[in-house]
């Protein structure tokens, strides 16, 4: 197995799902479960503590609704963070950029196909 395939398998194992995030948000959102799942433990703890206090329930209800619109971006950021970690990119490095993979046309199985394509181009 080449390293690219191995990295892709590792990413798929660590990839966060928007569907799972929404399920956690809907059923356990007041406890901050969706934020814990998405790696935002600080705000997850804040939501958990607000849920335990009587005064915090009202602002938490607004925060819970706002999170419904923020979940797709949070999932995207967490998945990009995983990609950066797998590619060796570090926040402090200069010159390290994640670039789109170069397109390589599929190689034909039969060498005669390339000859036919060359004849068509003429």
mmCIF file of C-alpha atoms in Angstrom:
data_model
loop_
_atom_site.group_PDB
_atom_site.id
_atom_site.type_symbol
_atom_site.label_atom_id
_atom_site.label_comp_id
_atom_site.label_asym_id
_atom_site.label_seq_id
_atom_site.Cartn_x
_atom_site.Cartn_y
_atom_site.Cartn_z
ATOM 1 C CA UNK A 1 0.000 0.000 0.000
ATOM 2 C CA UNK A 2 1.480 3.331 -1.006
ATOM 3 C CA UNK A 3 1.692 6.283 1.377
ATOM 4 C CA UNK A 4 -1.036 8.270 -0.418
ATOM 5 C CA UNK A 5 -3.562 5.461 0.030
ATOM 6 C CA UNK A 6 -2.510 5.044 3.636
ATOM 7 C CA UNK A 7 -2.983 8.786 4.311
ATOM 8 C CA UNK A 8 -6.414 8.660 2.694
ATOM 9 C CA UNK A 9 -7.439 5.722 4.886
ATOM 10 C CA UNK A 10 -6.224 7.529 8.002
ATOM 11 C CA UNK A 11 -8.187 10.632 6.974
ATOM 12 C CA UNK A 12 -11.350 8.607 6.425
ATOM 13 C CA UNK A 13 -10.946 7.114 9.884
ATOM 14 C CA UNK A 14 -10.654 10.580 11.473
ATOM 15 C CA UNK A 15 -13.113 12.443 9.220
ATOM 16 C CA UNK A 16 -15.952 14.230 11.014
ATOM 17 C CA UNK A 17 -19.494 13.881 9.711
ATOM 18 C CA UNK A 18 -22.014 16.698 9.456
ATOM 19 C CA UNK A 19 -24.842 14.190 9.950
ATOM 20 C CA UNK A 20 -23.410 12.910 13.216
ATOM 21 C CA UNK A 21 -22.795 16.489 14.327
ATOM 22 C CA UNK A 22 -26.428 17.424 13.672
ATOM 23 C CA UNK A 23 -27.688 14.375 15.548
ATOM 24 C CA UNK A 24 -25.546 15.276 18.549
ATOM 25 C CA UNK A 25 -26.653 18.915 18.238
ATOM 26 C CA UNK A 26 -30.345 18.009 18.158
ATOM 27 C CA UNK A 27 -30.395 15.488 20.979
ATOM 28 C CA UNK A 28 -27.494 16.571 23.214
ATOM 29 C CA UNK A 29 -26.807 20.101 21.965
ATOM 30 C CA UNK A 30 -27.569 21.782 25.267
ATOM 31 C CA UNK A 31 -24.799 19.707 26.817
ATOM 32 C CA UNK A 32 -22.346 20.737 24.075
ATOM 33 C CA UNK A 33 -21.905 17.198 22.724
ATOM 34 C CA UNK A 34 -21.589 18.360 19.112
ATOM 35 C CA UNK A 35 -18.798 20.754 20.099
ATOM 36 C CA UNK A 36 -16.906 18.015 21.920
ATOM 37 C CA UNK A 37 -17.261 15.820 18.813
ATOM 38 C CA UNK A 38 -15.870 18.594 16.599
ATOM 39 C CA UNK A 39 -12.833 19.159 18.803
ATOM 40 C CA UNK A 40 -14.023 22.392 20.406
ATOM 41 C CA UNK A 41 -13.750 21.299 24.009
ATOM 42 C CA UNK A 42 -13.490 24.804 25.470
ATOM 43 C CA UNK A 43 -16.859 25.944 24.149
ATOM 44 C CA UNK A 44 -18.285 22.474 24.824
ATOM 45 C CA UNK A 45 -17.419 22.865 28.505
ATOM 46 C CA UNK A 46 -18.923 26.371 28.465
ATOM 47 C CA UNK A 47 -22.197 25.019 27.069
ATOM 48 C CA UNK A 48 -22.197 22.205 29.603
ATOM 49 C CA UNK A 49 -21.719 24.635 32.497
ATOM 50 C CA UNK A 50 -24.368 27.012 31.132
ATOM 51 C CA UNK A 51 -26.795 24.092 30.933
ATOM 52 C CA UNK A 52 -26.264 23.376 34.620
ATOM 53 C CA UNK A 53 -27.107 26.932 35.682
ATOM 54 C CA UNK A 54 -30.616 28.371 35.601
ATOM 55 C CA UNK A 55 -29.445 31.748 34.299
ATOM 56 C CA UNK A 56 -27.450 30.181 31.474
ATOM 57 C CA UNK A 57 -30.353 28.329 29.880
ATOM 58 C CA UNK A 58 -31.737 31.370 27.990
ATOM 59 C CA UNK A 59 -28.459 32.415 26.306
ATOM 60 C CA UNK A 60 -27.698 28.753 25.680
ATOM 61 C CA UNK A 61 -30.962 28.390 23.744
ATOM 62 C CA UNK A 62 -29.848 31.158 21.369
ATOM 63 C CA UNK A 63 -26.352 29.662 21.120
ATOM 64 C CA UNK A 64 -27.924 26.270 20.345
ATOM 65 C CA UNK A 65 -29.898 27.765 17.432
ATOM 66 C CA UNK A 66 -26.879 29.639 16.067
ATOM 67 C CA UNK A 67 -24.846 26.424 16.157
ATOM 68 C CA UNK A 68 -27.298 24.878 13.698
ATOM 69 C CA UNK A 69 -25.931 27.243 11.047
ATOM 70 C CA UNK A 70 -22.294 26.951 12.172
ATOM 71 C CA UNK A 71 -21.990 23.159 12.143
ATOM 72 C CA UNK A 72 -21.096 22.793 8.424
ATOM 73 C CA UNK A 73 -18.211 25.261 8.768
ATOM 74 C CA UNK A 74 -17.011 23.643 12.002
ATOM 75 C CA UNK A 75 -16.991 20.215 10.304
ATOM 76 C CA UNK A 76 -15.086 21.652 7.335
ATOM 77 C CA UNK A 77 -12.489 23.275 9.613
ATOM 78 C CA UNK A 78 -11.975 20.105 11.640
ATOM 79 C CA UNK A 79 -11.531 18.004 8.487
ATOM 80 C CA UNK A 80 -9.063 20.525 7.050
ATOM 81 C CA UNK A 81 -7.146 20.430 10.322
ATOM 82 C CA UNK A 82 -6.877 16.652 9.970
ATOM 83 C CA UNK A 83 -5.671 17.006 6.377
ATOM 84 C CA UNK A 84 -3.035 19.538 7.438
ATOM 85 C CA UNK A 85 -1.797 17.206 10.172
ATOM 86 C CA UNK A 86 -1.545 14.292 7.751
ATOM 87 C CA UNK A 87 0.312 16.351 5.156
ATOM 88 C CA UNK A 88 2.858 17.575 7.685
ATOM 89 C CA UNK A 89 1.740 21.214 7.482
ATOM 90 C CA UNK A 90 2.360 23.172 10.649
ATOM 91 C CA UNK A 91 0.801 26.555 11.437
ATOM 92 C CA UNK A 92 4.153 28.282 11.930
ATOM 93 C CA UNK A 93 5.792 27.026 8.729
ATOM 94 C CA UNK A 94 6.193 29.438 5.881
ATOM 95 C CA UNK A 95 6.108 28.235 2.332
ATOM 96 C CA UNK A 96 4.152 25.096 3.182
ATOM 97 C CA UNK A 97 0.876 25.122 1.348
ATOM 98 C CA UNK A 98 -1.657 22.456 0.670
ATOM 99 C CA UNK A 99 -2.026 22.269 -3.063
ATOM 100 C CA UNK A 100 -4.583 20.485 -5.128
ATOM 101 C CA UNK A 101 -3.354 17.153 -6.449
ATOM 102 C CA UNK A 102 -2.099 17.287 -9.998
ATOM 103 C CA UNK A 103 -4.413 15.645 -12.494
ATOM 104 C CA UNK A 104 -2.923 12.627 -14.139
ATOM 105 C CA UNK A 105 -4.912 11.200 -17.014
ATOM 106 C CA UNK A 106 -5.505 7.487 -16.639
ATOM 107 C CA UNK A 107 -2.980 5.373 -18.463
ATOM 108 C CA UNK A 108 -4.469 3.085 -21.060
ATOM 109 C CA UNK A 109 -4.101 -0.603 -20.508
ATOM 110 C CA UNK A 110 -3.403 -1.258 -24.150
ATOM 111 C CA UNK A 111 -0.435 0.618 -25.722
ATOM 112 C CA UNK A 112 -2.253 0.698 -29.054
ATOM 113 C CA UNK A 113 -4.803 3.119 -27.595
ATOM 114 C CA UNK A 114 -2.115 5.795 -27.355
ATOM 115 C CA UNK A 115 -1.166 5.157 -30.972
ATOM 116 C CA UNK A 116 -4.786 5.609 -32.060
ATOM 117 C CA UNK A 117 -5.068 8.858 -30.097
ATOM 118 C CA UNK A 118 -1.898 10.134 -31.754
ATOM 119 C CA UNK A 119 -3.316 9.311 -35.189
ATOM 120 C CA UNK A 120 -6.555 11.161 -34.386
ATOM 121 C CA UNK A 121 -4.639 14.288 -33.366
ATOM 122 C CA UNK A 122 -2.957 14.480 -36.799
#
